[in-house]
Amino acid sequence: MLKGVPNMDDIAMRLEDVCQGRGLVRVNLPPFEEYSLYSTHTGFFRGEPLVTFTAPSGRLMALKPDATLSAVRAWGGQRGVSKLYYTDQVFRLDRHSGDFAQTRQFGVELMGDPDPFSDVELVDLALECLEQLGDYALDMAQMGLLERMMDAAGLTDVQREALQGAIRAKSEHRVSALLTGWGVKEGLTAQFSGLCRQMGPLPQALPLLSGLDTPGTQPILADLTRLVQALGDRAQRIKLDFSVEGDMDYYSGLALKGYVAGAPAAVLTGGRYDRLMPKLGKRGAAAGFAINLSLLDDEPAAAQRPQVVGRYATEAWAEALDWQRTMRQTGCRARLAGPEEPTPAGVPVVDIVKRGGGATC
Amino acid sequence: MLNIALPKGRLGNQVAGLLRNCGLEADLSDLGRRLTVEDPAAGIRYFLVKPWDVPVYVESGVADLGATGRDTLLESRADIYELLDLGLGRCRMAVAGMPNTPLSGRLRVATKYPVIAREYFSARVADARFIKLSGSVELAPILGLSDVIVDIVETGATLRANGLEVLADILPVSARLVANKASCKFKEKEIEALLEPMAQACAKEREVVA
């Protein structure tokens, strides 16, 4: 658990409060889906194995590896923009252990009529959610911009994937070597290499891109400028960073990654994923993000230790319960232990023999 | 404090030399059995780990930075930044086997690098099967365990001594400076302060080699 953040349940409640305060509607998603929902979108899951089982009807099912596909599939296609949030469990392969792992995820989805304000609302919401988690950093990329530049360079699908991998790794030397090897013009190669560098806060980074002369990039830059204006001072908390991973089969505009001090990897991932909608037979546009709550709760043992133990005398049960209630009211984690029961090492022990016990912590 | 994971052995010593060229007290020569060494003045702690484990330490955030070969990095598929080509330990990943072995049809491939080998052969050979080995890979085609091997080749002397030759190059390999993504957000200044002199030291090293 991160410093200053009590536990995963409290974090989820804080995030839900943020969403409820903005009028988002909670959705409950099913724990499993038909396997075909994921097998037909292998670009999104990159062939990851899923936890599958056969339903009594003979249909092959899978425990959800991600909530977004379920949210889009279940969306009714209402007019306007549907603003939804969820707290859910997902099941994916943990690359390090080689086994499946259950992850708790909080997410936001904005789906419906295309509305440029959705990007502003999504980013503002991402910032407010990250604020609930402690010291944070929010990185942003614009996949459309990258795509226009790749169009101008005339790259094939295979080349695009290789180049995106190098940009994702901030590997300026690899970007340069790839583009030079493919015979891309020097000027464009330099522009791609520049995307690997730290660009700083969004308001200061945007002018660095104003010189891009690739067709189609100027309207995207104008949208980003409007985003900065709408967010005001809060835009300073966003860094333009093209290493933000965004599968181009999935993300079509903004892509976001949020980090919280103490967590070893990005806790927030999201962006605009309009391309998924027609693939699932839905109209309109969509954007959203997910926060991996499990990443915020990787030191549960220490945080869950009691701060004080009350050892109750034989049959002093009423006094024991009174003492614990008093301790809890002061915000203290207080555990009760019987007369002979071993107690955790290093935790102070208070004998409860009479009302009050005299303990504080 | 910046935590840096270095690979034990020759590459680790070469990287330590590069760090010393940047003015850091990175003396890893006489550690005995110790696996960590601190430079309090520079605010850096070095860990010595198995080369294969460097990406694991960096991805998990235990190490903010690390130095590892491109072969190990690609094989690990770690989600980390690859900030700098250190230019050390240059060699190549290649397919090798008995002279004139055809790289087609049904092929048994022995390797320490099944991820890289699978990616290379998936687009080239209809039916490639992979055998994961931990070392002495050159033995596999000699004893009939495999038709070819995928391994790193520096001078080719071991291949020649065993009657094998390079049949195809896969990719060039050298040491890379890698970084944890979250560390780059919260220790940005410390990492940037180290990156610039390291890039310069690498460039200088290349000039000497050239």
Coordinates of C-alpha atoms in Angstrom, one line a residue:
Chain A
M1 CA 0.0 0.0 0.0
L2 CA 1.3 3.5 -0.8
K3 CA 2.1 6.0 1.8
G4 CA -0.9 7.9 3.0
V5 CA -3.3 5.6 1.2
P6 CA -5.2 3.5 3.7
N7 CA -6.2 0.4 1.7
M8 CA -7.6 -0.7 -1.7
D9 CA -11.2 -0.4 -0.5
D10 CA -10.7 3.2 0.6
I11 CA -9.0 4.1 -2.6
A12 CA -11.9 2.6 -4.6
M13 CA -14.4 4.5 -2.5
R14 CA -12.5 7.8 -3.1
L15 CA -12.5 7.2 -6.8
E16 CA -16.1 6.3 -6.8
D17 CA -16.9 9.5 -4.9
V18 CA -15.1 11.5 -7.6
C19 CA -17.2 9.9 -10.3
Q20 CA -20.5 10.2 -8.5
G21 CA -19.7 13.8 -7.8
R22 CA -19.5 14.3 -11.6
G23 CA -22.7 12.5 -12.3
L24 CA -21.2 9.3 -13.8
V25 CA -23.3 6.2 -13.5
R26 CA -22.0 3.0 -11.9
V27 CA -22.2 -0.1 -14.1
N28 CA -21.9 -3.7 -13.0
L29 CA -20.2 -5.9 -15.6
P30 CA -20.4 -9.6 -15.9
P31 CA -17.4 -11.6 -14.5
F32 CA -17.1 -13.6 -17.8
E33 CA -17.8 -13.2 -21.5
E34 CA -17.9 -15.4 -24.5
Y35 CA -14.4 -16.2 -25.6
S36 CA -15.1 -15.0 -29.1
L37 CA -15.4 -11.4 -27.8
Y38 CA -11.6 -11.6 -27.1
S39 CA -10.5 -13.9 -29.8
T40 CA -11.8 -11.6 -32.5
H41 CA -9.9 -8.7 -30.9
T42 CA -6.5 -10.3 -30.6
G43 CA -4.8 -7.1 -31.7
F44 CA -5.9 -5.7 -28.3
F45 CA -4.8 -8.7 -26.2
R46 CA -1.8 -9.6 -28.4
G47 CA -2.6 -13.3 -28.2
E48 CA -2.5 -13.4 -24.3
P49 CA -3.8 -16.6 -22.9
L50 CA -7.1 -16.2 -21.1
V51 CA -8.8 -18.2 -18.3
T52 CA -11.4 -20.2 -20.2
F53 CA -14.1 -22.7 -19.4
T54 CA -17.0 -24.3 -21.2
A55 CA -20.5 -23.3 -20.2
P56 CA -23.2 -26.0 -19.9
S57 CA -24.6 -24.7 -23.2
G58 CA -21.3 -25.7 -24.9
R59 CA -20.2 -22.1 -25.4
L60 CA -16.5 -21.3 -24.7
M61 CA -16.4 -18.6 -22.0
A62 CA -13.5 -16.5 -20.6
L63 CA -13.0 -14.7 -17.3
K64 CA -12.7 -11.0 -18.3
P65 CA -9.1 -9.9 -19.0
D66 CA -10.3 -6.3 -19.3
A67 CA -13.5 -4.4 -18.5
T68 CA -13.7 -2.0 -21.5
L69 CA -14.8 -4.6 -24.1
S70 CA -17.6 -5.7 -21.7
A71 CA -18.6 -2.1 -21.1
V72 CA -18.8 -1.3 -24.8
R73 CA -20.6 -4.6 -25.6
A74 CA -23.2 -3.9 -22.9
W75 CA -23.7 -0.3 -23.9
G76 CA -27.2 0.3 -25.4
G77 CA -26.2 3.0 -27.9
Q78 CA -28.2 5.8 -26.1
R79 CA -28.1 9.3 -27.6
G80 CA -25.7 11.8 -26.1
V81 CA -22.7 10.7 -24.1
S82 CA -23.0 7.9 -21.6
K83 CA -20.7 8.5 -18.7
L84 CA -20.0 5.3 -16.8
Y85 CA -17.6 4.0 -14.1
Y86 CA -17.0 0.6 -12.6
T87 CA -14.9 -1.2 -10.0
D88 CA -14.2 -4.7 -11.1
Q89 CA -11.9 -7.8 -11.1
V90 CA -10.0 -8.8 -14.2
F91 CA -8.0 -11.9 -14.8
R92 CA -4.8 -11.8 -16.9
L93 CA -1.5 -13.7 -17.2
D94 CA 1.2 -12.4 -14.9
R95 CA 4.4 -12.5 -17.1
H96 CA 6.7 -12.8 -14.1
S97 CA 5.1 -15.7 -12.3
G98 CA 3.8 -17.3 -15.6
D99 CA 0.4 -17.8 -13.9
F100 CA -2.9 -16.1 -14.0
A101 CA -3.5 -13.2 -11.6
Q102 CA -6.6 -11.5 -10.4
T103 CA -6.4 -7.7 -10.6
R104 CA -8.8 -5.1 -9.2
Q105 CA -9.5 -2.4 -11.6
F106 CA -11.4 0.9 -11.4
G107 CA -12.5 2.4 -14.7
V108 CA -14.3 5.2 -16.5
E109 CA -15.9 5.1 -19.9
L110 CA -17.4 7.9 -21.9
M111 CA -19.3 6.5 -24.9
G112 CA -21.7 8.0 -27.4
D113 CA -22.0 11.0 -29.7
P114 CA -18.6 12.3 -30.8
D115 CA -17.9 15.4 -28.6
P116 CA -14.5 17.0 -28.4
F117 CA -15.3 18.0 -24.8
S118 CA -15.1 14.3 -23.9
D119 CA -11.3 14.5 -24.1
V120 CA -11.2 17.5 -21.8
E121 CA -13.5 15.8 -19.3
L122 CA -11.6 12.5 -19.5
V123 CA -8.2 14.1 -18.8
D124 CA -9.6 16.3 -16.0
L125 CA -11.2 13.2 -14.4
A126 CA -7.9 11.3 -14.7
L127 CA -6.1 14.1 -13.0
E128 CA -8.6 14.2 -10.1
C129 CA -8.5 10.4 -9.7
L130 CA -4.7 10.5 -9.6
E131 CA -4.8 13.3 -7.0
Q132 CA -6.6 10.8 -4.7
L133 CA -3.6 8.5 -4.8
G134 CA -0.8 10.7 -3.7
D135 CA 2.1 12.2 -5.6
Y136 CA 1.4 11.5 -9.3
A137 CA 2.5 12.1 -12.9
L138 CA 0.3 12.0 -16.0
D139 CA 1.8 11.4 -19.4
M140 CA 0.0 11.9 -22.6
A141 CA 0.5 11.0 -26.2
Q142 CA -1.5 11.8 -29.3
M143 CA -1.7 8.7 -31.5
G144 CA -3.3 10.6 -34.4
L145 CA -0.2 12.8 -34.6
L146 CA 2.1 9.8 -34.7
E147 CA -0.1 8.2 -37.3
R148 CA 0.0 11.2 -39.6
M149 CA 3.8 11.3 -39.3
M150 CA 4.0 7.6 -40.1
D151 CA 1.7 8.2 -43.2
A152 CA 4.1 10.9 -44.4
A153 CA 7.0 8.6 -44.0
G154 CA 5.2 5.9 -46.0
L155 CA 5.8 3.2 -43.5
T156 CA 4.3 -0.3 -43.8
D157 CA 2.4 -2.0 -41.0
V158 CA 5.4 -4.0 -39.9
Q159 CA 7.6 -0.9 -40.0
R160 CA 5.0 1.0 -38.0
E161 CA 5.0 -1.6 -35.3
A162 CA 8.8 -1.7 -35.1
L163 CA 9.0 2.1 -34.9
Q164 CA 6.3 2.3 -32.3
G165 CA 8.1 -0.3 -30.2
A166 CA 11.3 1.9 -30.3
I167 CA 9.4 5.1 -29.4
R168 CA 7.6 3.2 -26.6
A169 CA 11.1 2.3 -25.2
K170 CA 12.3 5.9 -25.6
S171 CA 15.1 4.4 -27.7
E172 CA 16.2 7.4 -29.7
H173 CA 19.2 5.4 -31.1
R174 CA 16.9 2.6 -32.4
V175 CA 14.3 5.1 -33.9
S176 CA 17.1 6.8 -35.8
A177 CA 18.7 3.5 -37.0
L178 CA 15.3 2.1 -38.1
L179 CA 14.2 5.2 -40.1
T180 CA 17.7 5.7 -41.7
G181 CA 17.7 2.0 -42.7
W182 CA 14.3 2.4 -44.3
G183 CA 15.5 5.5 -46.2
V184 CA 13.1 8.0 -44.5
K185 CA 14.0 11.7 -45.1
E186 CA 16.5 13.2 -42.6
G187 CA 14.1 15.9 -41.4
L188 CA 11.3 13.4 -40.7
T189 CA 13.8 11.1 -39.0
A190 CA 14.9 13.9 -36.7
Q191 CA 11.2 14.7 -35.8
F192 CA 10.5 11.1 -34.9
S193 CA 13.7 10.9 -32.8
G194 CA 12.6 14.1 -31.0
L195 CA 9.4 12.3 -29.9
C196 CA 11.6 10.0 -27.7
R197 CA 12.8 12.8 -25.6
Q198 CA 11.3 14.3 -22.5
M199 CA 9.1 17.1 -23.7
G200 CA 8.0 18.5 -20.4
P201 CA 4.7 19.9 -19.3
L202 CA 2.0 20.0 -22.0
P203 CA 1.7 23.9 -22.2
Q204 CA 5.5 24.2 -22.7
A205 CA 5.8 21.1 -24.9
L206 CA 3.1 22.1 -27.5
P207 CA 5.1 24.9 -29.0
L208 CA 7.9 22.5 -29.7
L209 CA 5.6 20.6 -32.1
S210 CA 4.3 23.7 -33.8
G211 CA 7.0 23.3 -36.5
L212 CA 5.5 20.0 -37.7
D213 CA 4.6 20.4 -41.3
T214 CA 3.2 16.9 -41.9
P215 CA -0.3 17.0 -43.5
G216 CA -3.1 16.5 -40.9
T217 CA -1.0 17.4 -37.8
Q218 CA -2.1 21.1 -37.4
P219 CA -5.8 20.3 -36.6
I220 CA -4.6 17.8 -33.9
L221 CA -2.2 20.4 -32.4
A222 CA -5.1 22.9 -32.4
D223 CA -7.2 20.4 -30.4
L224 CA -4.4 19.9 -27.9
T225 CA -4.1 23.7 -27.5
R226 CA -7.8 23.9 -26.8
L227 CA -7.4 21.1 -24.2
V228 CA -4.6 23.1 -22.5
Q229 CA -6.7 26.2 -22.4
A230 CA -9.7 24.4 -20.9
L231 CA -7.6 22.7 -18.2
G232 CA -5.8 25.9 -17.2
D233 CA -3.1 25.5 -14.5
R234 CA -3.9 21.8 -14.2
A235 CA -2.4 21.2 -17.7
Q236 CA 1.0 21.8 -16.1
R237 CA 0.6 18.4 -14.4
I238 CA 0.5 16.6 -17.8
K239 CA 3.6 15.7 -19.7
L240 CA 3.6 15.2 -23.4
D241 CA 5.4 11.8 -23.8
F242 CA 5.1 9.8 -27.0
S243 CA 6.4 6.7 -25.3
V244 CA 2.9 6.2 -23.8
E245 CA 1.9 2.9 -25.2
G246 CA -1.1 3.0 -27.5
D247 CA -2.0 0.2 -29.8
M248 CA -3.0 1.9 -33.0
D249 CA -5.7 -0.7 -33.7
Y250 CA -7.3 0.5 -30.6
Y251 CA -6.3 4.1 -29.6
S252 CA -7.0 6.7 -32.2
G253 CA -6.4 10.0 -30.4
L254 CA -5.2 10.8 -26.8
A255 CA -3.4 8.0 -25.0
L256 CA -2.8 8.4 -21.2
K257 CA -0.5 6.8 -18.6
G258 CA -0.6 7.8 -15.0
Y259 CA 2.0 7.0 -12.4
V260 CA 1.9 7.3 -8.6
A261 CA 5.0 7.6 -6.5
G262 CA 5.8 4.2 -4.9
A263 CA 4.1 2.1 -7.6
P264 CA 6.6 0.4 -9.9
A265 CA 4.5 0.7 -13.1
A266 CA 1.8 2.9 -14.6
V267 CA -1.4 2.6 -12.5
L268 CA -3.6 4.5 -15.0
T269 CA -3.9 3.5 -18.7
G270 CA -6.4 4.9 -21.1
G271 CA -7.3 7.2 -24.0
R272 CA -9.6 7.6 -27.0
Y273 CA -10.6 4.2 -28.5
D274 CA -13.1 5.2 -31.2
R275 CA -11.9 2.3 -33.4
L276 CA -13.2 -0.3 -31.1
M277 CA -16.8 0.9 -31.4
P278 CA -17.5 -0.3 -35.0
K279 CA -15.6 -3.5 -34.3
L280 CA -18.2 -4.3 -31.7
G281 CA -21.1 -3.1 -33.8
K282 CA -21.6 0.1 -31.9
R283 CA -22.0 3.7 -33.1
G284 CA -20.3 6.8 -31.9
A285 CA -17.0 7.5 -30.2
A286 CA -15.5 6.4 -26.9
A287 CA -12.8 7.3 -24.4
G288 CA -11.9 6.0 -21.0
F289 CA -9.2 4.9 -18.6
A290 CA -8.6 2.2 -16.0
I291 CA -6.7 2.3 -12.8
N292 CA -5.0 -0.9 -11.6
L293 CA -5.9 -0.8 -7.9
S294 CA -3.8 -3.9 -7.2
L295 CA -0.6 -2.0 -8.0
L296 CA -1.5 0.4 -5.2
D297 CA -1.8 -2.4 -2.6
D298 CA 1.5 -4.3 -2.7
E299 CA 2.4 -3.9 0.9
P300 CA -0.7 -5.1 2.7
A301 CA 0.9 -7.0 5.5
A302 CA 2.6 -4.1 7.2
A303 CA -0.3 -1.8 6.8
Q304 CA -2.7 -4.3 8.2
R305 CA -0.7 -5.0 11.3
P306 CA -2.5 -3.9 14.5
Q307 CA -1.1 -0.8 16.2
V308 CA -2.0 -2.1 19.6
V309 CA -3.2 -5.4 21.1
G310 CA -5.6 -5.5 24.1
R311 CA -5.1 -8.6 26.1
Y312 CA -8.4 -9.3 28.0
A313 CA -8.5 -11.0 31.4
T314 CA -10.7 -14.1 31.7
E315 CA -14.3 -13.2 31.0
A316 CA -13.6 -9.5 30.9
W317 CA -15.4 -9.6 27.5
A318 CA -17.5 -6.5 27.9
E319 CA -14.5 -4.4 28.9
A320 CA -12.6 -5.8 25.9
L321 CA -15.3 -4.8 23.4
D322 CA -15.5 -1.3 25.0
W323 CA -11.8 -0.9 24.8
Q324 CA -11.6 -1.9 21.2
R325 CA -14.6 0.4 20.3
T326 CA -12.8 3.3 22.0
M327 CA -9.5 2.6 20.1
R328 CA -11.3 2.4 16.8
Q329 CA -13.0 5.7 17.4
T330 CA -9.5 7.3 17.7
G331 CA -8.6 5.8 14.3
C332 CA -6.3 3.1 15.8
R333 CA -6.1 -0.5 14.5
A334 CA -6.7 -2.4 17.7
R335 CA -6.8 -6.2 18.0
L336 CA -8.0 -8.3 20.9
A337 CA -6.1 -11.3 22.3
G338 CA -7.0 -13.9 24.9
P339 CA -5.0 -14.3 28.1
E340 CA -2.6 -16.9 26.7
E341 CA -2.7 -16.0 23.0
P342 CA 0.6 -15.0 21.3
T343 CA 0.7 -11.5 19.9
P344 CA 2.5 -10.0 16.9
A345 CA 6.1 -9.0 17.7
G346 CA 6.8 -5.3 18.1
V347 CA 3.2 -4.4 18.7
P348 CA 2.4 -2.9 22.2
V349 CA 0.2 -5.0 24.4
V350 CA -2.3 -3.5 26.9
D351 CA -3.9 -5.5 29.6
I352 CA -7.6 -5.0 29.8
V353 CA -8.7 -5.8 33.3
K354 CA -11.0 -2.9 34.1
R355 CA -13.1 -0.4 32.1
G356 CA -10.9 2.0 30.0
G357 CA -7.7 0.0 30.1
G358 CA -5.8 3.3 29.9
A359 CA -4.5 2.5 26.4
T360 CA -3.9 5.0 23.7
C361 CA -1.9 4.8 20.5
Chain B
M1 CA 19.0 7.4 -3.8
L2 CA 19.3 6.0 -7.4
N3 CA 19.5 2.2 -7.6
I4 CA 21.4 0.8 -10.5
A5 CA 21.4 -3.0 -11.4
L6 CA 24.6 -4.1 -13.1
P7 CA 25.2 -7.5 -14.6
K8 CA 27.9 -9.6 -12.8
G9 CA 30.9 -10.4 -14.9
R10 CA 32.8 -8.8 -17.8
L11 CA 29.9 -6.5 -19.0
G12 CA 29.3 -5.3 -15.5
N13 CA 33.0 -4.3 -15.1
Q14 CA 32.9 -2.5 -18.5
V15 CA 29.8 -0.5 -17.5
A16 CA 31.5 0.3 -14.1
G17 CA 34.4 1.6 -16.1
L18 CA 32.1 3.8 -18.2
L19 CA 30.5 5.1 -15.0
R20 CA 34.0 5.9 -13.6
N21 CA 34.7 7.8 -16.8
C22 CA 31.6 9.9 -15.9
G23 CA 33.3 10.8 -12.5
L24 CA 31.4 8.3 -10.4
E25 CA 33.0 6.0 -7.7
A26 CA 31.8 2.8 -9.3
D27 CA 34.6 0.5 -8.1
L28 CA 33.2 -3.0 -8.3
S29 CA 36.5 -4.8 -8.6
D30 CA 37.0 -5.9 -5.0
L31 CA 33.6 -6.6 -3.5
G32 CA 34.3 -10.2 -2.3
R33 CA 30.9 -11.8 -1.8
R34 CA 29.1 -8.4 -1.4
L35 CA 26.4 -7.8 -4.0
T36 CA 25.8 -4.1 -3.3
V37 CA 28.0 -1.1 -3.1
E38 CA 27.0 2.5 -2.3
D39 CA 28.3 5.8 -3.5
P40 CA 26.7 8.1 -0.8
A41 CA 28.3 11.3 -2.3
A42 CA 26.6 10.7 -5.6
G43 CA 23.5 9.2 -4.1
I44 CA 23.8 5.9 -6.0
R45 CA 23.6 2.3 -4.9
Y46 CA 24.8 -0.4 -7.3
F47 CA 23.4 -4.0 -7.3
L48 CA 25.3 -6.9 -8.9
V49 CA 22.8 -9.3 -10.3
K50 CA 22.8 -12.1 -12.9
P51 CA 22.6 -10.6 -16.4
W52 CA 19.3 -12.3 -17.1
D53 CA 17.8 -10.7 -14.0
V54 CA 18.6 -7.0 -14.8
P55 CA 15.3 -6.4 -16.7
V56 CA 13.4 -8.0 -13.9
Y57 CA 14.9 -5.8 -11.2
V58 CA 14.4 -2.7 -13.4
E59 CA 10.8 -3.5 -14.5
S60 CA 9.8 -4.2 -10.8
G61 CA 11.2 -0.8 -9.8
V62 CA 13.7 -2.3 -7.3
A63 CA 16.4 -0.8 -9.6
D64 CA 15.7 2.6 -11.3
L65 CA 18.4 1.9 -13.9
G66 CA 20.2 -1.1 -15.3
A67 CA 22.7 -2.2 -17.9
T68 CA 21.9 -5.2 -20.0
G69 CA 22.5 -6.7 -23.4
R70 CA 20.0 -6.2 -26.1
D71 CA 19.6 -10.0 -26.4
T72 CA 18.5 -10.3 -22.7
L73 CA 16.3 -7.2 -23.0
L74 CA 14.4 -8.6 -26.1
E75 CA 14.1 -12.0 -24.6
S76 CA 12.7 -10.7 -21.4
R77 CA 10.0 -8.5 -23.1
A78 CA 10.3 -6.2 -20.1
D79 CA 8.2 -3.1 -20.2
I80 CA 11.0 -0.6 -19.6
Y81 CA 12.8 2.3 -21.3
E82 CA 15.9 1.6 -23.4
L83 CA 17.6 5.0 -23.0
L84 CA 21.1 4.5 -24.4
D85 CA 23.1 2.2 -26.5
L86 CA 26.3 1.8 -24.4
G87 CA 28.2 0.3 -27.3
L88 CA 29.8 -2.3 -25.0
G89 CA 29.8 -6.0 -25.6
R90 CA 29.2 -5.7 -29.3
C91 CA 28.2 -9.0 -31.0
R92 CA 25.4 -10.4 -33.1
M93 CA 22.5 -12.8 -32.7
A94 CA 22.7 -15.3 -35.4
V95 CA 21.4 -18.7 -36.7
A96 CA 24.2 -21.2 -36.9
G97 CA 24.5 -24.8 -37.9
M98 CA 26.5 -27.3 -40.0
P99 CA 27.5 -25.8 -43.4
N100 CA 24.7 -25.7 -46.0
T101 CA 21.9 -26.6 -43.6
P102 CA 18.8 -25.4 -45.3
L103 CA 16.7 -22.9 -43.3
S104 CA 13.4 -24.2 -44.6
G105 CA 10.9 -27.0 -44.2
R106 CA 10.8 -28.6 -40.8
L107 CA 13.5 -27.2 -38.5
R108 CA 14.5 -27.9 -35.0
V109 CA 16.1 -24.9 -33.3
A110 CA 18.0 -25.1 -30.0
T111 CA 18.5 -21.8 -28.2
K112 CA 18.8 -19.9 -25.0
Y113 CA 16.6 -17.3 -26.7
P114 CA 13.2 -18.9 -27.6
V115 CA 11.4 -15.6 -27.8
I116 CA 13.8 -14.0 -30.3
A117 CA 14.1 -17.3 -32.2
R118 CA 10.4 -17.8 -32.5
E119 CA 9.9 -14.2 -33.7
Y120 CA 12.6 -14.7 -36.3
F121 CA 11.5 -18.0 -37.7
S122 CA 7.7 -17.5 -37.5
A123 CA 7.7 -15.4 -40.7
R124 CA 10.3 -17.6 -42.5
V125 CA 9.8 -21.3 -41.7
A126 CA 6.6 -23.2 -41.9
D127 CA 7.3 -25.7 -39.1
A128 CA 10.0 -24.6 -36.7
R129 CA 10.3 -26.3 -33.3
F130 CA 12.2 -24.8 -30.4
I131 CA 14.3 -26.5 -27.8
K132 CA 15.3 -24.3 -24.8
L133 CA 18.8 -24.9 -23.6
S134 CA 20.8 -23.2 -20.8
G135 CA 24.3 -23.3 -22.3
S136 CA 26.7 -25.1 -24.6
V137 CA 24.2 -24.6 -27.3
E138 CA 26.7 -25.5 -30.0
L139 CA 26.5 -29.1 -29.0
A140 CA 22.9 -29.5 -30.1
P141 CA 23.4 -29.7 -33.9
I142 CA 26.6 -31.8 -33.4
L143 CA 24.7 -34.4 -31.4
G144 CA 21.6 -34.3 -33.4
L145 CA 19.4 -32.6 -30.8
S146 CA 18.6 -29.8 -33.3
D147 CA 19.2 -28.8 -36.9
V148 CA 20.4 -25.3 -36.1
I149 CA 21.0 -23.0 -33.1
V150 CA 20.2 -19.4 -32.4
D151 CA 22.8 -17.8 -30.2
I152 CA 25.0 -14.7 -29.8
V153 CA 28.2 -14.8 -31.9
E154 CA 31.2 -12.6 -31.0
T155 CA 34.2 -13.8 -33.1
G156 CA 32.7 -17.1 -34.3
A157 CA 35.7 -19.0 -32.9
T158 CA 33.6 -21.4 -30.8
L159 CA 31.4 -22.2 -33.9
R160 CA 34.4 -22.9 -36.1
A161 CA 36.0 -25.1 -33.4
N162 CA 32.9 -27.2 -33.5
G163 CA 32.5 -27.3 -37.3
L164 CA 29.6 -24.9 -37.3
E165 CA 29.1 -21.6 -39.2
V166 CA 26.7 -18.6 -39.2
L167 CA 23.8 -19.3 -41.6
A168 CA 21.9 -16.1 -41.1
D169 CA 22.3 -12.9 -39.0
I170 CA 19.3 -11.9 -36.9
L171 CA 20.2 -8.7 -35.2
P172 CA 23.2 -6.7 -33.8
V173 CA 23.6 -6.9 -30.0
S174 CA 25.3 -4.4 -27.5
A175 CA 24.7 -3.3 -24.0
R176 CA 21.8 -0.9 -23.3
L177 CA 21.1 1.5 -20.4
V178 CA 17.5 0.7 -19.3
A179 CA 15.2 2.4 -16.9
N180 CA 12.1 1.8 -14.9
K181 CA 9.2 3.8 -16.4
A182 CA 7.9 5.1 -13.1
S183 CA 11.4 6.0 -11.8
C184 CA 11.7 8.2 -14.9
K185 CA 8.7 10.2 -13.7
F186 CA 9.7 10.6 -10.0
K187 CA 13.5 10.6 -10.3
E188 CA 13.7 12.4 -13.6
K189 CA 16.4 14.9 -12.5
E190 CA 18.7 12.3 -11.1
I191 CA 18.4 10.1 -14.1
E192 CA 18.8 13.0 -16.6
A193 CA 22.0 14.1 -14.6
L194 CA 23.5 10.7 -15.2
L195 CA 22.3 10.2 -18.8
E196 CA 24.0 13.1 -20.4
P197 CA 27.6 12.3 -19.2
M198 CA 27.0 8.7 -20.0
A199 CA 26.0 9.5 -23.5
Q200 CA 29.1 11.6 -23.9
A201 CA 31.3 8.9 -22.4
C202 CA 29.8 6.4 -24.9
A203 CA 30.4 8.7 -27.8
K204 CA 34.1 9.2 -26.7
E205 CA 34.5 5.4 -26.4
R206 CA 33.2 5.0 -29.9
E207 CA 35.6 7.6 -31.2
V208 CA 38.5 5.7 -29.6
V209 CA 37.3 2.4 -31.2
A210 CA 36.9 4.1 -34.6

